[in-house]
C-alpha atoms as an extended CHARMM CRD file, in Angstrom:
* protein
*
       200  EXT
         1         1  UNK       CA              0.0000000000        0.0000000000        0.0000000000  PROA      1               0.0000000000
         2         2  UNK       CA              2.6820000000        2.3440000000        0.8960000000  PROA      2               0.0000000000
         3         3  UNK       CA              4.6970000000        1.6740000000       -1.7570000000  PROA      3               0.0000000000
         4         4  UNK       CA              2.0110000000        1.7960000000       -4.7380000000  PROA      4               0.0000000000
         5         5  UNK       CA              1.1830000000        5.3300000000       -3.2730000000  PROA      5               0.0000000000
         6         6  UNK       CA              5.3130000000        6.2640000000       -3.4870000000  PROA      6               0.0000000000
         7         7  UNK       CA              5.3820000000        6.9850000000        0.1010000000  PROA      7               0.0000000000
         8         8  UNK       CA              9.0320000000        6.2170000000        1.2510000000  PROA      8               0.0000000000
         9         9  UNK       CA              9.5040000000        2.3300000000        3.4680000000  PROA      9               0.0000000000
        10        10  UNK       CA             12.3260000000        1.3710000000        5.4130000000  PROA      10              0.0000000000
        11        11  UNK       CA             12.1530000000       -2.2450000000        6.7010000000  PROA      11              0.0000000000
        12        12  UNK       CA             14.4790000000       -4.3550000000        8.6530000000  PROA      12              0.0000000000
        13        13  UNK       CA             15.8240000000       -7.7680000000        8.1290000000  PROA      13              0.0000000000
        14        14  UNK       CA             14.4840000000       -8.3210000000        4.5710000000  PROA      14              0.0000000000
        15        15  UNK       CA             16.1960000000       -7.0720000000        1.2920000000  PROA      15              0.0000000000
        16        16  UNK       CA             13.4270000000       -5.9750000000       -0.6470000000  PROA      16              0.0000000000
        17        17  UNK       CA             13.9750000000       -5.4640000000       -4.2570000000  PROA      17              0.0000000000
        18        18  UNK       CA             12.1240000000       -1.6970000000       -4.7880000000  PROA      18              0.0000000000
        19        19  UNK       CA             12.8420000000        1.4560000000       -6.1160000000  PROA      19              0.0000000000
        20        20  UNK       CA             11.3000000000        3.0090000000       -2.5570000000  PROA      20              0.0000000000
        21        21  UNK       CA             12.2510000000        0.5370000000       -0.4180000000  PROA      21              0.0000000000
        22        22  UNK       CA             15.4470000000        1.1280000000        1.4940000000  PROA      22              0.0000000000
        23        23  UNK       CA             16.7340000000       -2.4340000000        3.6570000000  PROA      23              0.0000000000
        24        24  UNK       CA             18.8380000000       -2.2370000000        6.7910000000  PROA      24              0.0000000000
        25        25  UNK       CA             20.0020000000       -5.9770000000        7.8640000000  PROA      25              0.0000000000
        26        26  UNK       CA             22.5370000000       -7.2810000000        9.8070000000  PROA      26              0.0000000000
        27        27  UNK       CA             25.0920000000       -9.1130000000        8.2990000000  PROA      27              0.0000000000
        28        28  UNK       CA             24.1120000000      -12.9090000000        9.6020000000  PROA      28              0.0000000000
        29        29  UNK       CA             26.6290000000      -14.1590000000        7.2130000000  PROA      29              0.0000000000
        30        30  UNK       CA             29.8890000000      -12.6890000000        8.9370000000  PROA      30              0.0000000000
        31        31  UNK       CA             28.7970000000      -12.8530000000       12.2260000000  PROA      31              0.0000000000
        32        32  UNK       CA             27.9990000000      -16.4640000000       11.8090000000  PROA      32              0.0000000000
        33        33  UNK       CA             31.4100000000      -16.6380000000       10.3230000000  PROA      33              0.0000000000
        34        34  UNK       CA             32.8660000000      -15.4020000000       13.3070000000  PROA      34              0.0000000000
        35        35  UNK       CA             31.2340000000      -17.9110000000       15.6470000000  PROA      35              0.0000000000
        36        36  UNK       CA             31.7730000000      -20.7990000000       13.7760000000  PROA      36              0.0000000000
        37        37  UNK       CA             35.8030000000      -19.9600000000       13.7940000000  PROA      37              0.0000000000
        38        38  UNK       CA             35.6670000000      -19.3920000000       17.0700000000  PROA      38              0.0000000000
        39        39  UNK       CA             34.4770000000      -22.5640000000       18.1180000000  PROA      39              0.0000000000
        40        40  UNK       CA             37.3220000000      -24.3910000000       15.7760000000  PROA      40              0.0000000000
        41        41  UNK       CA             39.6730000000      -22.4210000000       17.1620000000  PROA      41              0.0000000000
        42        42  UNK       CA             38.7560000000      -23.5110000000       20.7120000000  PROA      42              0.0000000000
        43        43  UNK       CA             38.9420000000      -27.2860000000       19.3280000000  PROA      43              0.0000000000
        44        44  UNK       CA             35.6640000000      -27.9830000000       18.5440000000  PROA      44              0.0000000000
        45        45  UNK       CA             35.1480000000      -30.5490000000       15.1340000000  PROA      45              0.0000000000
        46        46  UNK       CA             31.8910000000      -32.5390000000       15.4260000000  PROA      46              0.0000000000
        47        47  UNK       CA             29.0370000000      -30.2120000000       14.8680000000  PROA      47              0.0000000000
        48        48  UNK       CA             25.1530000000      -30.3390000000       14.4430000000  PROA      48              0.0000000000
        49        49  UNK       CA             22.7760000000      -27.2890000000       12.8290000000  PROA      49              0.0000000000
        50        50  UNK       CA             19.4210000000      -26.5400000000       14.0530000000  PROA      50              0.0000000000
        51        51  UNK       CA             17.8510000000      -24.4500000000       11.3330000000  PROA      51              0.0000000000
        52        52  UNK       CA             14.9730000000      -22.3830000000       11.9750000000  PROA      52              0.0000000000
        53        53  UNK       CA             11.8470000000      -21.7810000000        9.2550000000  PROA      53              0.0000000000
        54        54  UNK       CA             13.7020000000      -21.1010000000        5.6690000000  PROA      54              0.0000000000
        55        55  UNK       CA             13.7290000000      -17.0770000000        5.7490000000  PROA      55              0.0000000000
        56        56  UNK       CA             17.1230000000      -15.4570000000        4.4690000000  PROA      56              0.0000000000
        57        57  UNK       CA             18.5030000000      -15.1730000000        8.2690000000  PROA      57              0.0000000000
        58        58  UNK       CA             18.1050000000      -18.7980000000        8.6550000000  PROA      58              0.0000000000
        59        59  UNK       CA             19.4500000000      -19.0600000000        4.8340000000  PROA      59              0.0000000000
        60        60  UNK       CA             22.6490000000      -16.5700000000        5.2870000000  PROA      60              0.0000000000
        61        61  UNK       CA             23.4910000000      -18.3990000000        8.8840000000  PROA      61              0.0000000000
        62        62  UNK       CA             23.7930000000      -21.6810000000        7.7130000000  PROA      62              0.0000000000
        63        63  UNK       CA             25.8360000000      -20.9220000000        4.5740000000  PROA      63              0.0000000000
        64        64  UNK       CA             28.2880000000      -19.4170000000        6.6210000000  PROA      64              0.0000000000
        65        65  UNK       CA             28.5340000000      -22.6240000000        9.2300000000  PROA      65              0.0000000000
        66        66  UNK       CA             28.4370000000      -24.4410000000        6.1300000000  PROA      66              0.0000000000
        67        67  UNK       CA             31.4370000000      -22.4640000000        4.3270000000  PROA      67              0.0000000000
        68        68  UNK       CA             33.2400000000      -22.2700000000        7.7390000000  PROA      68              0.0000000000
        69        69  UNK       CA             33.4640000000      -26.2720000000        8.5080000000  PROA      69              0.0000000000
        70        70  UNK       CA             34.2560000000      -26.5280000000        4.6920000000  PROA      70              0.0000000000
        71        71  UNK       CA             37.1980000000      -24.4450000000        4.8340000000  PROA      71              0.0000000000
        72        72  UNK       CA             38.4160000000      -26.0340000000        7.9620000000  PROA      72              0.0000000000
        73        73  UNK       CA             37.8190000000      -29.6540000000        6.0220000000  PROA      73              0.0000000000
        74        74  UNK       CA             35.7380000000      -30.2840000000        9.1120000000  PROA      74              0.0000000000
        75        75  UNK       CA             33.1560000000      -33.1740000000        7.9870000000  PROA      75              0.0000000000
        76        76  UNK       CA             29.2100000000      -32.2300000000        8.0420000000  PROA      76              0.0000000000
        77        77  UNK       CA             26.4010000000      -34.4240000000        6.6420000000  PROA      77              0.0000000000
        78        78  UNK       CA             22.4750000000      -34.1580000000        6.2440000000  PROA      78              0.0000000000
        79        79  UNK       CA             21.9160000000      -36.1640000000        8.8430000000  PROA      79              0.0000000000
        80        80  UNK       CA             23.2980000000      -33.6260000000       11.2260000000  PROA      80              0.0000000000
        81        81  UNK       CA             21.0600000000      -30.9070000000       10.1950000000  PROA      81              0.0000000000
        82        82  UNK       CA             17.8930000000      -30.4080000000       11.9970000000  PROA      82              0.0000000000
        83        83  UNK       CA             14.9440000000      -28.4270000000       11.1240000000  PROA      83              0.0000000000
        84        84  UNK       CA             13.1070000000      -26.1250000000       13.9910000000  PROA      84              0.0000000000
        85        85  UNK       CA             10.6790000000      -23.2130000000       14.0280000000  PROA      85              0.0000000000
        86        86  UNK       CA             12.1790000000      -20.5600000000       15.7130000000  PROA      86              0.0000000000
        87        87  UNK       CA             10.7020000000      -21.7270000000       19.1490000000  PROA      87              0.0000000000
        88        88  UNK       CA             11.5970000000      -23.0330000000       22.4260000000  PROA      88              0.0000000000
        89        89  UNK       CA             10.1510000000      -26.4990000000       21.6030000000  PROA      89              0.0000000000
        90        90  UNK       CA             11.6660000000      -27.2970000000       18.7340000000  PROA      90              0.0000000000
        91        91  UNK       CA             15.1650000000      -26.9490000000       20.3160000000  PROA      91              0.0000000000
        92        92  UNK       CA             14.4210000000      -29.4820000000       23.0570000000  PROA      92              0.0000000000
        93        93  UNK       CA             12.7030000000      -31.5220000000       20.6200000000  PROA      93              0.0000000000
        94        94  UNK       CA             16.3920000000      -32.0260000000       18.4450000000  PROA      94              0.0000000000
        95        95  UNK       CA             18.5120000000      -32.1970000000       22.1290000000  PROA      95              0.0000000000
        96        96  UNK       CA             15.9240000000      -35.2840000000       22.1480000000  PROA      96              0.0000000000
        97        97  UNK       CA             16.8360000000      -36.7560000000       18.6900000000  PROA      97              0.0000000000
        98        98  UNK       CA             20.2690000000      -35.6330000000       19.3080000000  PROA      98              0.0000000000
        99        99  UNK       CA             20.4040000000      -37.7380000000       23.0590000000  PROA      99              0.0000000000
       100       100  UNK       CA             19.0200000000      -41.2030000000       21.3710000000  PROA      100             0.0000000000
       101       101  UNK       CA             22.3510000000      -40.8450000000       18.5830000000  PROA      101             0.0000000000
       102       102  UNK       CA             25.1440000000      -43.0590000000       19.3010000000  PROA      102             0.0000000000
       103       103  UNK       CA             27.6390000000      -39.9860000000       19.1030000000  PROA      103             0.0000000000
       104       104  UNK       CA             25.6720000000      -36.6410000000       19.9250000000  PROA      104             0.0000000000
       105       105  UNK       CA             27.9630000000      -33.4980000000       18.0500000000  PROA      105             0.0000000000
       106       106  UNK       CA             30.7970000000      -31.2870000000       19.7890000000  PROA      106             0.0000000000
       107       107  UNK       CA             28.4860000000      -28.3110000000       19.5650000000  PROA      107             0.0000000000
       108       108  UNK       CA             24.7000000000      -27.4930000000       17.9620000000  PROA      108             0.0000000000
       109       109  UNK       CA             24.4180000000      -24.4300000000       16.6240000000  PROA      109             0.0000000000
       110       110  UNK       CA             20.9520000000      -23.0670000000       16.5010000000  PROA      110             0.0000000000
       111       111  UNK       CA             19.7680000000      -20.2290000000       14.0830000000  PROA      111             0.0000000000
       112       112  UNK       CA             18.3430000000      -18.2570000000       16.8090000000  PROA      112             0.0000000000
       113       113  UNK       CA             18.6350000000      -18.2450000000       20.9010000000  PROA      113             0.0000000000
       114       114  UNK       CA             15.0380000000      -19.1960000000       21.6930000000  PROA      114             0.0000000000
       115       115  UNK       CA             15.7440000000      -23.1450000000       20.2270000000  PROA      115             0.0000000000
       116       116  UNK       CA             19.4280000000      -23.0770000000       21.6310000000  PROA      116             0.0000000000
       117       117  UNK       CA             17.4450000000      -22.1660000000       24.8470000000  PROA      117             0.0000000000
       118       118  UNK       CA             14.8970000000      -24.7520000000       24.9870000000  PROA      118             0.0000000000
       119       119  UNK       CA             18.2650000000      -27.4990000000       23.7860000000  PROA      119             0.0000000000
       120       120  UNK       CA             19.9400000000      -26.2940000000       27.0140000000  PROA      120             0.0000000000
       121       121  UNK       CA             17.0850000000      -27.1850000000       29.3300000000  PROA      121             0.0000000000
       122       122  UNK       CA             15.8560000000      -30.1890000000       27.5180000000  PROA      122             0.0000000000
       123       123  UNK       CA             19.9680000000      -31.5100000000       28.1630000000  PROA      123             0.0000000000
       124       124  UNK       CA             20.0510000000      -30.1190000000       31.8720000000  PROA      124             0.0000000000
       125       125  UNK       CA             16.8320000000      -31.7300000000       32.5610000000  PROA      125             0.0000000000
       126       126  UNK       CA             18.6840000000      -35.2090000000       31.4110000000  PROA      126             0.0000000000
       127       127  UNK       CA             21.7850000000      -34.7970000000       33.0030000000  PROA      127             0.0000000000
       128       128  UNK       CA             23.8340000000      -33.3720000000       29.9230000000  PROA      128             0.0000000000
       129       129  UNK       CA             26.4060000000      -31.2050000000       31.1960000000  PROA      129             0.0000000000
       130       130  UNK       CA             26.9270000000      -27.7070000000       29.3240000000  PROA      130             0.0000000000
       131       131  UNK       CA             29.1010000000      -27.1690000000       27.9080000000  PROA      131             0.0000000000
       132       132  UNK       CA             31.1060000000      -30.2460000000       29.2790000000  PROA      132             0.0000000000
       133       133  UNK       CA             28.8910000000      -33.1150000000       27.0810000000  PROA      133             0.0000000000
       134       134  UNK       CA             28.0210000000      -30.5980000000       24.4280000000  PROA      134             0.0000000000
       135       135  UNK       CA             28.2350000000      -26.7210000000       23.8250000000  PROA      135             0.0000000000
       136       136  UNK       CA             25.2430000000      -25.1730000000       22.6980000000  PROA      136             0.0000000000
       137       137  UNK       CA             25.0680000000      -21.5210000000       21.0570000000  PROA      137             0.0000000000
       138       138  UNK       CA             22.4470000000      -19.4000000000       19.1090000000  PROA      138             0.0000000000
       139       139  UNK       CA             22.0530000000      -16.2450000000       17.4160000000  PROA      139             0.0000000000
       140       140  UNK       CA             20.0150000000      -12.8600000000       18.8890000000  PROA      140             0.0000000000
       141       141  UNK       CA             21.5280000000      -12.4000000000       22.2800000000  PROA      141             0.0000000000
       142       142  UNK       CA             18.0520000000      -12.1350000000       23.4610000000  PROA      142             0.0000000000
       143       143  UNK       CA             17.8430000000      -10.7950000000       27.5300000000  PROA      143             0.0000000000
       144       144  UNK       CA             17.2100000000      -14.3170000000       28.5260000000  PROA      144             0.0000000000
       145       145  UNK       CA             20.1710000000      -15.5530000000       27.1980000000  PROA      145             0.0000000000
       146       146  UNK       CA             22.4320000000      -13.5960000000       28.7790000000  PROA      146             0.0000000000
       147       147  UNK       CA             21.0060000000      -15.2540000000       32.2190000000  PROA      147             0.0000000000
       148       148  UNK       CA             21.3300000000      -18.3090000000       30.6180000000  PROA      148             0.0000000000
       149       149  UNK       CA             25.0110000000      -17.6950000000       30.0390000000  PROA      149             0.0000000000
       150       150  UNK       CA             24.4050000000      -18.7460000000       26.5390000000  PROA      150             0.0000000000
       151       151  UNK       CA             27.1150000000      -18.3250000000       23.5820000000  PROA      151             0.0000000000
       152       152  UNK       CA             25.2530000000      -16.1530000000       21.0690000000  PROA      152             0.0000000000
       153       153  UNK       CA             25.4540000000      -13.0680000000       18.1110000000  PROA      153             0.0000000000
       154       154  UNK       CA             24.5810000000       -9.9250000000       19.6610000000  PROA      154             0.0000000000
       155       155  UNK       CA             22.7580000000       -8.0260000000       17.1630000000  PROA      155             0.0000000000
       156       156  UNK       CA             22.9170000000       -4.1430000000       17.8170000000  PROA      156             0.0000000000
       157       157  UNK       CA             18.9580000000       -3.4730000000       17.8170000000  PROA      157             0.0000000000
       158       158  UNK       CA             19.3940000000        0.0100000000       19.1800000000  PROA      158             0.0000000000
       159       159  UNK       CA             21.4020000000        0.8220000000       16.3200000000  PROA      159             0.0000000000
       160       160  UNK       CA             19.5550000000       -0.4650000000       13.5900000000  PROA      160             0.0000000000
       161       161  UNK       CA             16.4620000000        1.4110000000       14.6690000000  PROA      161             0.0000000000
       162       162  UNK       CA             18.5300000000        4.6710000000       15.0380000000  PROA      162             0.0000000000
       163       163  UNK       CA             19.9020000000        4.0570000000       10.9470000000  PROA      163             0.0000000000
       164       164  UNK       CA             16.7150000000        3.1840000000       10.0140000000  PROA      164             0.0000000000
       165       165  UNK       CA             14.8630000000        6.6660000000       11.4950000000  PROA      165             0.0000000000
       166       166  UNK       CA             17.5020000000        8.1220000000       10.5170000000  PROA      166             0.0000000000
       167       167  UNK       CA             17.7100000000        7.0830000000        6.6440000000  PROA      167             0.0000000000
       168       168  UNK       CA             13.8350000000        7.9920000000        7.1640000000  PROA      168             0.0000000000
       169       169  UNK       CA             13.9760000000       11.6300000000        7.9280000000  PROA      169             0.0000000000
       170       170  UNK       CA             17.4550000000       11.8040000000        5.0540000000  PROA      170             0.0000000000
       171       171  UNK       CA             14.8940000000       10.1790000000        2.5500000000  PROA      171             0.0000000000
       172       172  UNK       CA             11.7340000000       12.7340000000        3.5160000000  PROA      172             0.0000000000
       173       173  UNK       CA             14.5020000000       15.4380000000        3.0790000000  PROA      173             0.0000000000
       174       174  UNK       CA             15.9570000000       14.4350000000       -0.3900000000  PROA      174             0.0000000000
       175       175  UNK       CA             19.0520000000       14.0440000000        1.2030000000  PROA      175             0.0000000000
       176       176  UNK       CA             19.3320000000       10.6030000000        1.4530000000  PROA      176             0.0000000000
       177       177  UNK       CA             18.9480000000        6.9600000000       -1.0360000000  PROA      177             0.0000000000
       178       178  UNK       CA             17.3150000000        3.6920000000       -1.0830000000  PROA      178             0.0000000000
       179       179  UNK       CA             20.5640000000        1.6650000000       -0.9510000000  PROA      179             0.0000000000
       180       180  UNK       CA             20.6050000000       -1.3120000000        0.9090000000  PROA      180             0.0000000000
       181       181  UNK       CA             22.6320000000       -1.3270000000        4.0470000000  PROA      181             0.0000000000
       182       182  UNK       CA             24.4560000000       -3.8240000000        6.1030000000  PROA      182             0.0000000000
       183       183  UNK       CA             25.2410000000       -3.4830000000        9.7340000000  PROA      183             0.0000000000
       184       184  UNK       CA             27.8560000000       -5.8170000000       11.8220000000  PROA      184             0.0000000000
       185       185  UNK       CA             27.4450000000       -8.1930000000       14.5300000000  PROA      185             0.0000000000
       186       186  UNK       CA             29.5970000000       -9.4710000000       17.0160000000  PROA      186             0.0000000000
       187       187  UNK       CA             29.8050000000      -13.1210000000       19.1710000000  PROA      187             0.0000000000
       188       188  UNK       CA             29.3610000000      -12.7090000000       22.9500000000  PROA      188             0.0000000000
       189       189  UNK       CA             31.0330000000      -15.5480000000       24.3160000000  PROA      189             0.0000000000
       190       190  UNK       CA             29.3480000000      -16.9650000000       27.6770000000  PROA      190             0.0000000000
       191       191  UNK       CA             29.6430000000      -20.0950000000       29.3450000000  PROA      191             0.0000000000
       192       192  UNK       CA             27.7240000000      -22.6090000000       27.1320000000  PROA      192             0.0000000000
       193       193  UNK       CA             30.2460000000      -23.4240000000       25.1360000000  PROA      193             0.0000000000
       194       194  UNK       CA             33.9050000000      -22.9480000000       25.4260000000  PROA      194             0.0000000000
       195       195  UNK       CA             36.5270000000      -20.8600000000       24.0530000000  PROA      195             0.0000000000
       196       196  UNK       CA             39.9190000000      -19.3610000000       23.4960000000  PROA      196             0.0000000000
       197       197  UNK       CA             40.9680000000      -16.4830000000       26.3670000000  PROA      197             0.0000000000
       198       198  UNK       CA             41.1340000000      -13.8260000000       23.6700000000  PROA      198             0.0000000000
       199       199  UNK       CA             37.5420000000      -14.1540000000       22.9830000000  PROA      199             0.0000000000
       200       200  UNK       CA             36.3860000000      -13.5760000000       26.8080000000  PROA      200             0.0000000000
């Protein structure tokens, strides 16, 4: 609607394809990136995926993991990939699949925090150390996580909102564009999964 009338739209986490529509994202790919090596470097080399629903976060995130073992000639088959919903349940429902294998992963890395969340309790509540018997990290750095001590991306929220009013007023002012723009993310390292010293 607000495009067909030529009124201006910024929009967040989607790269829309329009002459009026200016995308801020956060770069999932290189923050991903960044996790991923970190985890090798700490000596990690058996590693599950929990994907969430197939958006272009979920998409981006797992082509990095993907590229990252890869380069690292770190093996990675389809029958370590597991699919979730975003949700709480769906990440206890794969530390459930992942408890009956003979030889659970090194680490699961979820797509966001809210499945890596409900994998940490569903382990806890069975005993499963973290991150002795398996690490377990996410992507959002939502508040709970940081109570849960959870290994996540922290994506800067405040930030993106100030670029995107700000692009907002440049646009209403002809002084701005409707280039795309990408904004960085960096791993917080907590205790659910372990790591070099330089990365505390």
């Amino acid at each position: 609607l607000f495009r067909s009338k030529g009124i201006p739209v910024i929009v967040l986490d989607r790269m829309i394809a329009h002459p009026r529509i200016k995308s801020i994202v956060v770069n999932n790919y290189a923050a991903e990136k960044q996790l991923i090596e970190g985890l090798i470097e700490a000596g990690y080399e058996r590693f599950s995926f929990l994907a969430g629903l197939n958006t272009v976060d979920n998409q981006d995130r797992y082509a990095a993991f993907r590229d990252v073992l890869k380069d690292h000639d770190l093996p990675f088959s389809r029958s370590q990939l597991y699919e979730g919903d975003w949700k709480e349940k769906s990440g206890a429902q794969a530390a459930r699949i992942l408890m009956l294998s003979e030889e659970m992963p090194q680490v699961l890395v979820c797509a966001n925090d809210m499945m890596a969340l409900g994998a940490i309790r569903h382990f806890k509540q069975n005993g499963i150390r973290i991150p002795d018997d398996i690490a377990v990290v996410g992507f959002d750095d939502v508040i709970i996580s940081r109570y849960a001590e959870l290994t996540t991306v922290t994506v800067p929220d405040y930030e993106r909102g100030y670029l995107a009013a700000q692009a907002l007023i440049d646009i209403i002012d002809a002084k701005g564009d409707f280039d795309s723009v990408r904004i960085g993310a960096r791993v917080k390292w907590r205790k659910s999964a372990k790591t070099l010293a330089k990365n505390k």
